[in-house]
Short mmCIF file of C-alpha atoms and ligand atoms in Angstrom, two decimals:
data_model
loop_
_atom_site.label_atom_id
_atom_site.label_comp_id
_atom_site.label_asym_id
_atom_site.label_seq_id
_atom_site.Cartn_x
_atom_site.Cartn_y
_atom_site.Cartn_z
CA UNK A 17 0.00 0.00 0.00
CA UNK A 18 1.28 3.48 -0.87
CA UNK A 19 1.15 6.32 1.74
CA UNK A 20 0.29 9.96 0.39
CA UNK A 21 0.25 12.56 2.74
CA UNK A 22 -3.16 14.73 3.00
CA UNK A 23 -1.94 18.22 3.54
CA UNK A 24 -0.65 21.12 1.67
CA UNK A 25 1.64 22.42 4.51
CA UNK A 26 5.05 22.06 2.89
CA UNK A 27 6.81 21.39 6.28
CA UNK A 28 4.30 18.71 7.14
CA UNK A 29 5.03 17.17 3.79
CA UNK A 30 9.19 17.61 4.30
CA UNK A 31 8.63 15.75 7.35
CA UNK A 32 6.79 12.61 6.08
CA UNK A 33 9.33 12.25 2.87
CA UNK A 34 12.54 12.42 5.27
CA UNK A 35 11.24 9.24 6.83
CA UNK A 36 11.48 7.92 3.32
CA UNK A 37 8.23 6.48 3.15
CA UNK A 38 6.04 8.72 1.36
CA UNK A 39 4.83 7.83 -2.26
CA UNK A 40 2.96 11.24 -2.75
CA UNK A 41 0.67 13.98 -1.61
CA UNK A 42 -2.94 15.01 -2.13
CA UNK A 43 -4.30 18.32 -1.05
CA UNK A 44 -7.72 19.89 -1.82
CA UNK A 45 -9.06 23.31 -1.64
CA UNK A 46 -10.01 23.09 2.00
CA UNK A 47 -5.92 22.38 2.68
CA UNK A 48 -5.00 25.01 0.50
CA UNK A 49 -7.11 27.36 2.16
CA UNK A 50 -5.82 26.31 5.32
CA UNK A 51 -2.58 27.23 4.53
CA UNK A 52 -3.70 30.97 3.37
CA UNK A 53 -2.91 30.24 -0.26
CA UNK A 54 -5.00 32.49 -2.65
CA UNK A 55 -5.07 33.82 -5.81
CA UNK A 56 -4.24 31.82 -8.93
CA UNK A 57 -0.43 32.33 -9.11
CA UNK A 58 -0.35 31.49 -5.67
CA UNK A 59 -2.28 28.70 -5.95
CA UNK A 60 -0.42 27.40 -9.03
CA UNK A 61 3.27 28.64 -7.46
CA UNK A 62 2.25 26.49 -4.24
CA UNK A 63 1.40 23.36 -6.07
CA UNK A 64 5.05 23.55 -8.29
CA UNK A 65 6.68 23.76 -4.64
CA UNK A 66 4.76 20.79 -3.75
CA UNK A 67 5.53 18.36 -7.02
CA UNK A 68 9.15 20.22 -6.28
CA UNK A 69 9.62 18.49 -2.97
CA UNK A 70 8.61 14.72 -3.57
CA UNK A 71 9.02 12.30 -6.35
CA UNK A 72 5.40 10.87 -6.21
CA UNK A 73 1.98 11.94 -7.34
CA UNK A 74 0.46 15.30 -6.24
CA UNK A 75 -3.18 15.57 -6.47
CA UNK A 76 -4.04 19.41 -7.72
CA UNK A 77 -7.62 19.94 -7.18
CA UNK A 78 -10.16 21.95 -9.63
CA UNK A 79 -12.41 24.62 -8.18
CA UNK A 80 -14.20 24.93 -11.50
CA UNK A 81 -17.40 22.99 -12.02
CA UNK A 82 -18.55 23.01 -15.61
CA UNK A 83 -16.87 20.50 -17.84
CA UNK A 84 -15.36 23.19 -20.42
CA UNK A 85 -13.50 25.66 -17.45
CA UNK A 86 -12.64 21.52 -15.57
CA UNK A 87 -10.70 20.73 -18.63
CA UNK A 88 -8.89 24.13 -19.17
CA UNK A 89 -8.29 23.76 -15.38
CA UNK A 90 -6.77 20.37 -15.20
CA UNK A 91 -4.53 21.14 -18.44
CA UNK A 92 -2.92 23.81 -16.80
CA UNK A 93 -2.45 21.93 -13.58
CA UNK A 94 -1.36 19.36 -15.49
CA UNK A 95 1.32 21.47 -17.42
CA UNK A 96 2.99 22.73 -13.51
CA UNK A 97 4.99 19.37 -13.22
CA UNK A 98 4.84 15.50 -14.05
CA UNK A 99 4.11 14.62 -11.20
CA UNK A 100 1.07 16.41 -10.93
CA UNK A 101 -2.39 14.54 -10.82
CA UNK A 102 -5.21 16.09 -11.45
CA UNK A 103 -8.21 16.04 -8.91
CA UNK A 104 -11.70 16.27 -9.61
CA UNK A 105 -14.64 15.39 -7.52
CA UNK A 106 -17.69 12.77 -8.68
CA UNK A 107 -20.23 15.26 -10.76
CA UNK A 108 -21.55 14.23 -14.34
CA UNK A 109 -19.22 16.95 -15.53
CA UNK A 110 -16.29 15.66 -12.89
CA UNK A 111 -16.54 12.02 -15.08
CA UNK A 112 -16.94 13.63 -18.65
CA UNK A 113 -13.64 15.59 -17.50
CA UNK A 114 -11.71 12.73 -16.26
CA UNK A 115 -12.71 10.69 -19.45
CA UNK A 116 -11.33 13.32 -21.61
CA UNK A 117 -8.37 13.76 -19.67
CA UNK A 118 -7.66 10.47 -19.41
CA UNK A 119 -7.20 10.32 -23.45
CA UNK A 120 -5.31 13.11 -23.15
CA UNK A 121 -2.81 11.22 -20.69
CA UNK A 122 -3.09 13.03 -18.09
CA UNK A 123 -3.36 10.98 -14.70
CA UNK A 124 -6.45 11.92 -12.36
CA UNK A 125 -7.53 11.23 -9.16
CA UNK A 126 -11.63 11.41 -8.63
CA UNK A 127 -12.62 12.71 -5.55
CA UNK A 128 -15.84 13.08 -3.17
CA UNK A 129 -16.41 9.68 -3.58
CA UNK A 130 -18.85 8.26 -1.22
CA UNK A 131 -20.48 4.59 -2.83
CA UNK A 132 -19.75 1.35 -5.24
CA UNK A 133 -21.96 3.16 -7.64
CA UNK A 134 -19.66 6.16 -7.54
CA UNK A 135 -16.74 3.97 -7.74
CA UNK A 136 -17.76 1.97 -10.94
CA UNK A 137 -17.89 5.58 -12.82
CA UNK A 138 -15.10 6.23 -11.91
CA UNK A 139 -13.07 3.30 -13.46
CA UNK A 140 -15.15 3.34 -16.15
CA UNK A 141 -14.04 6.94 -16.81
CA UNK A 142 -10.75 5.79 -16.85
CA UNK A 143 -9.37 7.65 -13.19
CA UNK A 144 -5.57 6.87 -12.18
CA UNK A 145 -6.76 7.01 -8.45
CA UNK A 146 -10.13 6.88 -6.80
CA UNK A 147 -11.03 8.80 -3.28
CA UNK A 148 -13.38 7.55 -0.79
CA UNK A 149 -13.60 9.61 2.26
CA UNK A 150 -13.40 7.05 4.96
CA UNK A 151 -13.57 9.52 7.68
CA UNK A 152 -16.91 11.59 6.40
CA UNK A 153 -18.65 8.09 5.40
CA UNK A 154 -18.00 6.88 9.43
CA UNK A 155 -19.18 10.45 10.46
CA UNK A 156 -22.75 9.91 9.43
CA UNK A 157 -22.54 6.59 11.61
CA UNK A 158 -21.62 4.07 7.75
CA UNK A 159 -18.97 1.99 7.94
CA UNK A 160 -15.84 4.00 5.70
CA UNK A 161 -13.99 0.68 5.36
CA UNK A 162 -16.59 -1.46 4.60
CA UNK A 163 -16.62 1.03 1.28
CA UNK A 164 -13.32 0.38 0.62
CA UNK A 165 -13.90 -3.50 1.04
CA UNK A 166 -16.95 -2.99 -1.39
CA UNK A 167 -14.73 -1.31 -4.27
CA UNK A 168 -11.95 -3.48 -3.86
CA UNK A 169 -13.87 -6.39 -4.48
CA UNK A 170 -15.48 -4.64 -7.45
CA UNK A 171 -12.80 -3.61 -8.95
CA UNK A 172 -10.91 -7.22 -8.89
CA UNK A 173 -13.63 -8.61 -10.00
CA UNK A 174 -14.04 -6.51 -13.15
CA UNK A 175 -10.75 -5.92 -13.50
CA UNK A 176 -10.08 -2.17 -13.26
CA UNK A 177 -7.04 -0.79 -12.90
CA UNK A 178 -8.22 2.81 -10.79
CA UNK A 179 -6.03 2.70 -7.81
CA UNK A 180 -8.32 2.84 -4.58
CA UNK A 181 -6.83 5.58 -2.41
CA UNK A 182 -8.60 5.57 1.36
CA UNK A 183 -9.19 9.29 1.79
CA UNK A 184 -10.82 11.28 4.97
CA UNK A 185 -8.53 9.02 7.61
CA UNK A 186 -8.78 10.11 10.82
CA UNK A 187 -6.39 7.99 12.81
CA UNK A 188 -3.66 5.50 12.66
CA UNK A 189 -6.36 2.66 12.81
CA UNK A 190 -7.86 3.38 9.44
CA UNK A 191 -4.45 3.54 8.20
CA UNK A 192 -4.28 -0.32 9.21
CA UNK A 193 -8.28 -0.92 8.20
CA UNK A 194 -7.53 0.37 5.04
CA UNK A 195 -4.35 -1.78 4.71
CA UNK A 196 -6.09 -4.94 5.47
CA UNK A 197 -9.29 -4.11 3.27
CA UNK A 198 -7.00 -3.65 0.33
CA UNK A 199 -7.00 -0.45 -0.58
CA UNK A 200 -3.97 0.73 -3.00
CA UNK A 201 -2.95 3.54 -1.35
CA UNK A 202 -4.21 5.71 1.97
CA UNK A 203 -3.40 9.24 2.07
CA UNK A 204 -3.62 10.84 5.60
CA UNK A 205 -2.74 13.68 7.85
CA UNK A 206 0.77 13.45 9.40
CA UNK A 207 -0.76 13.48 12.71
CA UNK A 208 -2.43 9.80 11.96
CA UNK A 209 1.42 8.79 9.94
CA UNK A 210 3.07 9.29 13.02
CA UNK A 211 0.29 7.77 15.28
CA UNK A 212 1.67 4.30 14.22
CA UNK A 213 4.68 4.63 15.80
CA UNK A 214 3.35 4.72 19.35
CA UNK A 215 3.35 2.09 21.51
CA UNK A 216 4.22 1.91 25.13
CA UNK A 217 5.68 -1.17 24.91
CA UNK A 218 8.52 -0.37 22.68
CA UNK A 219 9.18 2.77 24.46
CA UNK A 220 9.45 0.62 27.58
CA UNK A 221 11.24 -1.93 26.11
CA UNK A 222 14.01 0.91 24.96
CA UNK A 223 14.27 2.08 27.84
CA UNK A 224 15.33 -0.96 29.86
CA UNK A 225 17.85 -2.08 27.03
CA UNK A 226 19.91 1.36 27.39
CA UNK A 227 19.16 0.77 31.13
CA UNK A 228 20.93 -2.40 30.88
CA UNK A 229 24.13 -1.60 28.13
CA UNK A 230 23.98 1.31 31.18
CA UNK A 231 24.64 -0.47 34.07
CA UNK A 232 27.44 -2.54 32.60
CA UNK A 233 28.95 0.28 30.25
CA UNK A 234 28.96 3.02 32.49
CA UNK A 235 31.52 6.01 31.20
CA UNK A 236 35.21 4.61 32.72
O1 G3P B 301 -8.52 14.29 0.62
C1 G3P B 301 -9.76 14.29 1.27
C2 G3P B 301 -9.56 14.58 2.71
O2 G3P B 301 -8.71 15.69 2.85
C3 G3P B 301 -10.83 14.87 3.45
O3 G3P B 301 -10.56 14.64 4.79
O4 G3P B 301 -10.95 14.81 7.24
O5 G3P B 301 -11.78 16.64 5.67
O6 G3P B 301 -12.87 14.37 5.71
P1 G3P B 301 -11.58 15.14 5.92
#
């Protein structure tokens, strides 16, 4: 399984790929905003220092909603770096834009996704990566990986290639759900990345073994 990060704080980002395990980055225009980033060269300038600062895929979301400004969107997202995916959520217009970008070989990731019905469109449309919010679909009291469960089944048994990427995780534990339902990749805040590091026992258990090498090693 891949990890993205969810976030489009640069630091946050720096500090995932120096543990040398991130495989890419998604953001959306509720990150961006959250980082004060307005204005269209901003916006653009901020996504270029993004694809500058990992090697993976960096989903670039469109605020348009009408196929015609989508398209003219996602090409010039497209056009910042390589690595740049473009994201756009699950409309009629969303699918008709990810088709046509998809013939222009450009990679996309749809978004907002939130049901098997949802997902099939999506593959159908041809979308590099697929986004169901685990998080929101758990907030309304569903079950966020049983969706994921649901798609990848789906989309084994019909063959699609659409990547599933678990979206909306809240916590280290849907990192793991999401590992064992099969999803392709899981992108999540930092916060949740370094939640699976904790556990008492191997803090414990590092403790007593410089405790020990202490005793017996003591500066002579
Ligand atoms: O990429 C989608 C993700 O950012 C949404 O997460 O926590 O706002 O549901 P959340």
């Amino acid at each position: 399984m891949k990890f993205f990060i969810d976030t489009a704080n640069l630091d946050q980002i720096t500090e995932a790929n120096d543990l040398g395990i991130l495989d890419g980055v998604t953001t959306n225009p509720s990150l961006m905003a959250k980082e004060g980033i307005s204005g269209e060269d901003n916006i653009l300038k901020h996504y270029k220092k993004i694809a500058k600062l990992v090697d993976g895929d960096v989903s670039a979301e469109v605020i348009s909603t009408d196929f015609k400004s989508m398209v003219a969107e996602g090409l010039k997202l497209a056009d910042l770096a390589d690595n740049i995916v473009v994201k756009v959520p699950m409309t009629k217009d969303g699918i008709k834009t990810i088709s046509y970008l998809t013939e222009e070989g450009i990679n996309t990731n749809c978004t907002l996704v939130f049901s098997a019905g949802q997902a099939i469109l999506a593959a159908k449309a041809g979308a590099t990566y697929l986004s169901p919010f685990v998080g929101r679909v758990d907030d309304i009291n569903w079950d966020g990986i049983g969706l994921i469960k649901e798609i990848v089944k789906i989309y084994s048994i019909q063959g699609y290639m659409t990547e599933i990427l678990a979206a909306s995780i809240r916590s280290p534990l849907h990192i793991v759900q999401a590992a064992k339902a099969g999803a392709d990749v899981v992108t999540c805040p930092l916060s949740s990345i370094m939640g699976l590091f904790n556990h008492p026992l191997t803090d414990s258990g590092l403790a007593k073994f410089l405790e020990d090498h202490g005793k017996l090693n003591k500066s002579k």
